[in-house]
Coordinates of C-alpha atoms in Angstrom, one line a residue:
M17 CA 26.6 122.8 85.5
I18 CA 26.6 125.6 83.0
T19 CA 29.5 127.4 84.7
K20 CA 31.3 124.3 84.3
N21 CA 30.4 124.0 80.5
V22 CA 31.3 127.4 79.7
R23 CA 34.7 126.9 81.9
S24 CA 35.5 123.9 79.4
T25 CA 34.6 125.9 76.4
I26 CA 37.1 128.7 77.5
A27 CA 39.8 126.1 78.3
S28 CA 39.3 124.2 74.9
H29 CA 39.2 127.2 72.7
L30 CA 41.9 129.3 74.7
M31 CA 39.5 132.0 75.3
L32 CA 41.0 133.7 78.2
K33 CA 44.3 133.6 80.1
K34 CA 44.9 134.9 83.7
G35 CA 44.9 138.6 84.1
D36 CA 42.8 139.5 80.9
K37 CA 40.7 142.6 80.9
V38 CA 37.4 141.7 79.3
L39 CA 34.9 144.2 77.7
V40 CA 31.5 142.3 78.1
A41 CA 28.9 143.5 75.5
V42 CA 25.7 143.6 77.4
S43 CA 22.3 144.5 75.6
G44 CA 20.2 143.5 78.6
G45 CA 18.9 140.4 76.9
V46 CA 19.2 137.2 78.9
D47 CA 22.0 135.6 76.9
S48 CA 24.2 138.9 77.7
V49 CA 23.1 139.0 81.5
V50 CA 24.1 135.2 82.0
L51 CA 27.3 136.0 80.1
L52 CA 28.2 138.9 82.6
D53 CA 27.2 136.7 85.5
I54 CA 29.0 133.7 84.6
L55 CA 32.1 135.7 83.8
G56 CA 31.6 137.6 87.1
R57 CA 31.8 134.0 88.8
L58 CA 34.9 133.3 86.9
S59 CA 36.6 136.5 87.4
T60 CA 38.7 135.4 90.7
E61 CA 39.7 132.0 89.1
Y62 CA 40.9 134.0 86.0
S63 CA 41.7 137.2 87.6
L64 CA 39.8 139.0 85.2
S65 CA 39.0 142.8 85.0
L66 CA 35.5 143.2 83.6
I67 CA 33.9 146.3 81.8
I68 CA 30.4 146.4 80.5
A69 CA 29.8 147.7 77.3
H70 CA 26.2 148.9 76.1
L71 CA 25.2 150.5 72.9
D72 CA 21.8 152.1 72.3
H73 CA 20.9 151.7 68.5
R74 CA 17.8 154.0 69.0
L75 CA 15.9 151.8 67.0
R76 CA 13.0 150.9 69.6
G77 CA 12.2 154.5 71.0
E78 CA 11.7 154.3 74.7
E79 CA 12.4 150.7 75.1
S80 CA 15.9 151.4 73.9
S81 CA 16.5 153.9 76.7
E82 CA 14.8 151.5 79.2
D83 CA 17.4 149.0 78.1
A84 CA 20.1 151.4 78.5
R85 CA 19.0 152.3 81.9
F86 CA 18.7 148.4 82.9
V87 CA 22.3 147.9 82.0
A88 CA 23.3 150.7 84.0
K89 CA 21.7 149.4 87.0
L90 CA 23.3 145.9 86.5
A91 CA 26.8 147.8 86.3
E92 CA 26.0 149.3 89.6
Q93 CA 24.8 146.0 90.9
Y94 CA 28.0 144.0 90.0
G95 CA 30.3 147.0 90.7
L96 CA 31.7 147.2 87.4
P97 CA 32.6 150.4 85.3
L98 CA 30.2 150.9 82.2
I99 CA 30.9 152.2 78.7
G100 CA 27.8 153.4 77.0
E101 CA 26.9 155.1 73.9
S102 CA 23.7 156.0 72.0
I103 CA 24.0 156.2 68.1
D104 CA 21.2 156.7 65.7
V105 CA 21.6 153.7 63.5
R106 CA 18.7 154.7 60.9
S107 CA 20.7 157.8 60.2
I108 CA 23.9 155.6 59.6
A109 CA 21.9 153.3 57.4
E110 CA 20.6 156.4 55.3
E111 CA 23.8 157.7 55.1
R112 CA 25.7 154.6 53.9
K113 CA 22.7 153.3 51.9
V114 CA 22.6 150.2 53.5
G115 CA 20.0 148.1 55.5
I116 CA 19.2 148.6 59.2
E117 CA 20.7 145.3 60.2
E118 CA 24.1 145.9 58.2
A119 CA 24.3 149.5 59.7
A120 CA 23.6 148.2 63.3
R121 CA 26.3 145.7 62.9
F122 CA 28.9 148.1 61.4
V123 CA 28.1 150.7 64.4
R124 CA 28.1 147.8 66.9
L125 CA 31.6 146.5 66.1
R126 CA 32.9 150.2 65.8
F127 CA 31.9 150.8 69.2
L128 CA 33.0 147.7 70.7
R129 CA 36.3 148.2 69.1
K130 CA 36.8 151.6 70.2
A131 CA 35.4 150.8 73.7
A132 CA 37.8 148.1 74.2
D133 CA 40.6 150.1 72.9
D134 CA 39.6 153.1 75.4
A135 CA 39.4 150.6 78.3
G136 CA 42.8 148.6 77.4
A137 CA 40.6 145.3 77.3
T138 CA 42.4 142.6 75.7
K139 CA 39.2 140.5 74.9
I140 CA 35.5 141.3 73.8
A141 CA 33.1 138.8 75.2
I142 CA 30.1 138.4 73.2
G143 CA 26.8 136.4 74.3
H144 CA 26.2 134.2 71.1
T145 CA 24.8 130.7 72.3
A146 CA 24.6 127.4 70.6
N147 CA 21.3 128.4 69.1
D148 CA 22.7 131.4 67.5
L149 CA 25.4 129.4 65.9
A150 CA 22.5 126.9 64.7
E151 CA 20.4 129.3 63.3
T152 CA 23.5 131.1 61.7
M153 CA 24.2 127.6 59.9
L154 CA 20.7 127.2 58.7
F155 CA 20.5 131.0 57.3
N156 CA 23.8 130.6 55.5
L157 CA 22.6 127.1 54.1
I158 CA 19.1 128.6 52.8
R159 CA 21.1 131.3 50.9
G160 CA 23.9 129.0 49.6
A161 CA 27.1 128.7 51.3
G162 CA 30.5 126.9 51.5
M163 CA 32.5 125.9 54.4
T164 CA 32.8 129.5 55.9
G165 CA 29.0 129.9 56.1
L166 CA 28.3 126.2 57.2
A167 CA 30.7 126.5 59.9
G168 CA 28.7 129.3 61.4
I169 CA 29.9 131.5 64.1
K170 CA 33.6 131.2 65.4
P171 CA 34.0 130.4 69.2
V172 CA 37.1 132.9 68.9
N173 CA 37.6 135.6 66.5
A174 CA 40.0 137.8 68.1
P175 CA 39.5 139.9 69.9
F176 CA 36.0 138.6 70.3
I177 CA 35.3 135.4 72.2
R178 CA 32.1 133.7 72.7
P179 CA 31.9 131.7 76.1
L180 CA 28.4 130.6 75.5
I181 CA 28.7 129.3 72.0
E182 CA 28.4 125.7 73.2
I183 CA 25.4 126.4 75.6
S184 CA 21.8 126.1 74.4
R185 CA 19.2 129.1 74.9
S186 CA 17.0 126.7 77.1
E187 CA 20.2 126.2 79.3
I188 CA 20.7 130.1 79.4
V189 CA 17.1 130.7 80.5
S190 CA 17.1 127.9 83.1
Y191 CA 20.3 129.3 84.6
A192 CA 18.9 133.0 84.7
N193 CA 15.8 131.7 86.5
E194 CA 17.6 129.7 88.8
H195 CA 19.8 132.5 89.8
G196 CA 17.1 134.9 90.0
L197 CA 18.4 137.2 87.1
S198 CA 16.3 139.5 85.4
W199 CA 16.6 140.7 81.8
R200 CA 15.0 142.8 79.0
E201 CA 13.0 141.4 76.1
D202 CA 13.1 142.8 72.7
R203 CA 10.0 142.6 71.1
S204 CA 11.5 142.5 67.5
N205 CA 12.7 139.3 68.2
A206 CA 9.4 137.8 67.8
D207 CA 8.6 139.9 64.2
M208 CA 8.4 137.1 61.5
A209 CA 9.3 139.7 59.0
F210 CA 13.1 138.9 59.7
T211 CA 14.2 135.8 58.3
R212 CA 16.3 134.9 61.4
N213 CA 13.2 135.0 63.4
R214 CA 11.3 132.7 61.3
I215 CA 14.2 130.1 61.3
R216 CA 14.3 130.4 65.2
H217 CA 10.5 130.1 65.7
Q218 CA 9.4 128.0 62.8
I219 CA 12.3 126.0 61.2
V220 CA 14.1 125.1 64.3
P221 CA 11.2 123.8 66.2
A222 CA 10.3 121.6 63.0
L223 CA 13.9 120.2 62.8
S224 CA 13.6 119.3 66.7
E225 CA 10.5 117.1 65.9
L226 CA 12.8 115.0 63.6
N227 CA 15.8 115.3 66.0
P228 CA 15.0 116.4 69.6
D229 CA 18.9 117.3 69.6
V230 CA 19.0 119.4 66.5
I231 CA 20.9 122.3 68.1
G232 CA 23.4 119.7 69.6
A233 CA 23.9 118.1 66.2
L234 CA 24.2 121.3 64.4
L235 CA 26.9 122.4 67.0
R236 CA 28.8 119.0 66.4
T237 CA 28.6 119.7 62.4
S238 CA 30.0 123.3 62.8
E239 CA 33.0 121.8 64.9
I240 CA 33.5 119.3 62.2
V241 CA 33.4 121.7 59.3
R242 CA 35.7 124.1 61.1
E243 CA 38.2 121.2 61.7
E244 CA 38.2 120.4 58.1
Q245 CA 38.4 124.1 56.9
D246 CA 41.4 124.5 59.1
A247 CA 42.9 121.6 57.5
F248 CA 42.1 122.9 54.1
F249 CA 43.6 126.3 54.8
E250 CA 46.8 124.6 56.0
L251 CA 46.9 123.0 52.6
L252 CA 46.3 126.3 50.9
E253 CA 49.1 128.0 52.3
R254 CA 51.6 127.1 49.8
P255 CA 49.5 127.9 46.7
W256 CA 48.6 131.3 48.5
Q257 CA 52.4 132.1 48.7
E258 CA 52.8 131.3 45.1
A259 CA 49.7 133.3 44.1
L260 CA 50.6 136.4 46.3
K261 CA 53.0 139.3 44.7
I262 CA 52.2 142.2 46.6
E263 CA 50.6 142.8 50.1
A264 CA 52.4 145.7 51.0
E265 CA 49.6 148.5 51.4
E266 CA 46.6 148.2 53.6
G267 CA 43.4 147.4 51.5
K268 CA 45.3 146.3 48.6
I269 CA 46.5 142.9 47.4
C270 CA 48.2 141.8 44.0
L271 CA 48.0 138.3 42.6
N272 CA 49.8 136.3 40.1
R273 CA 47.0 136.2 37.4
A274 CA 48.4 133.2 35.6
Y275 CA 49.1 131.3 38.4
V276 CA 45.7 131.8 39.8
A277 CA 44.1 131.0 36.3
H278 CA 45.7 127.6 36.0
V279 CA 45.3 126.1 39.4
S280 CA 42.3 123.8 40.1
I281 CA 38.8 125.6 40.5
G282 CA 38.6 124.7 44.2
I283 CA 42.0 126.1 45.0
R284 CA 41.2 129.0 42.6
R285 CA 38.2 129.8 44.3
A286 CA 39.6 129.6 47.9
L287 CA 42.6 131.9 46.8
L288 CA 40.3 134.5 45.6
R289 CA 38.1 134.4 48.7
R290 CA 41.3 134.7 51.0
A291 CA 42.3 137.8 48.7
L292 CA 38.8 139.3 49.2
E293 CA 38.7 138.6 53.1
R294 CA 42.1 140.2 53.7
V295 CA 41.2 143.3 51.5
R296 CA 37.9 143.9 52.9
G297 CA 38.3 142.6 56.6
D298 CA 35.4 140.1 56.1
L299 CA 33.5 138.3 53.2
R300 CA 29.9 139.7 54.2
G301 CA 28.0 140.5 50.9
I302 CA 30.4 138.2 48.6
G303 CA 28.5 135.4 47.0
K304 CA 29.3 132.8 44.3
V305 CA 28.4 135.3 41.7
H306 CA 31.2 137.5 42.7
I307 CA 33.8 134.8 42.8
D308 CA 32.7 133.5 39.3
S309 CA 32.9 137.1 37.9
L310 CA 36.6 137.4 39.1
C311 CA 37.5 133.9 37.6
Q312 CA 35.9 135.2 34.1
L313 CA 37.9 138.5 34.7
I314 CA 41.2 136.4 35.2
A315 CA 40.5 134.1 32.2
S316 CA 39.5 136.7 29.7
A317 CA 41.9 137.4 26.9
R318 CA 42.1 141.0 27.7
A319 CA 45.2 142.4 29.1
H320 CA 43.1 145.1 31.3
G321 CA 39.9 145.4 32.8
E322 CA 37.9 145.9 36.1
I323 CA 34.8 145.0 38.1
H324 CA 33.2 146.6 40.9
L325 CA 32.4 144.1 43.7
P326 CA 30.8 144.9 47.4
G327 CA 33.6 147.0 49.0
L328 CA 36.3 146.9 46.6
L329 CA 37.5 147.2 43.0
A330 CA 39.0 144.3 41.1
Q331 CA 41.4 144.9 38.1
V332 CA 43.5 143.0 36.0
Q333 CA 46.7 144.6 34.7
G334 CA 48.6 142.5 32.5
G335 CA 49.8 139.6 34.5
E336 CA 48.5 140.6 37.7
L337 CA 45.1 140.7 39.7
V338 CA 44.8 143.6 41.8
L339 CA 42.3 143.9 44.5
I340 CA 41.6 147.4 46.1
S341 CA 39.3 148.3 49.1
R342 CA 36.8 151.0 48.7
Y343 CA 33.7 151.6 50.4
S344 CA 30.6 149.8 48.5
R345 CA 26.9 149.1 49.2
P346 CA 26.9 145.6 50.7
E347 CA 23.6 144.6 49.1
T348 CA 25.2 144.8 45.6
V349 CA 24.7 141.6 44.1
A350 CA 25.5 141.8 40.2
P351 CA 29.2 142.9 39.5
Q352 CA 29.5 145.7 36.8
E353 CA 32.3 145.5 34.3
V354 CA 34.0 148.7 33.2
P355 CA 36.6 148.4 30.5
L356 CA 39.7 150.0 30.6
G357 CA 41.3 152.0 28.0

């Protein structure tokens, strides 16, 4: 039944085409093990070539090494090539002055993209489930979020695909047990010091008492929000073309300051968020306070000025708003204003 549902998810979101070479991210946890097994079963139907990728973050000592050995045995069992790497995430976090979670995400994405390039893979499959989607939506809601945050995890964000995104964690575990699959448990998933774990083990069960199908309800909500977001982005295209002056260089965008200042506040914020995402690659670490600061910078009577935001520098230069990418600490919250001349 799950395989049928995964096939439906793949088809509805156009995740795969025949002949794709797919890098499968396998941590050793139940989600990634089931993902690997199902893609293996679908590989003939889609003429897929599968490669396993595993990153040892060196965060849990011998347990991390055991995870790597477990995945190596999986690769041998399935007769698939394995690309593995071991990286000291704590050192990366210290070097970049960011938290462990942010450093781990940075290292993981860099590893997966490089592994896919080296292997000639066209897709990177990730084992996110419907529960991960629901927990992300709740996490974003608690912090305060707009449409993007409330939409949760995208089923497809090229080259990444998430074939299990509409499958619940309980279904995943049932599948693993029914097919005699073994997996590794990450003890940090039970650590209540992490907000995500409290959402998983406390908030979601409490919500399930109000609605036993709360995961399904949040999954449907995510779909509705994504559809409405897509419609809004279509409507945003004309204002974006009016606002955009230069996007000639990677990591730099120039907008028409006067145009952005005089459109409605909702369109203004959307234009700024799109510009920030184009410059930075994502909107992680960007909150309402940063968008508010950009709005104030644009509306000021001063001809010149700049503010530092996470990952970029924003400048007003006469009639232009210029956004320039740079490395910045993601945890930065308060923008810092530095007058020019």
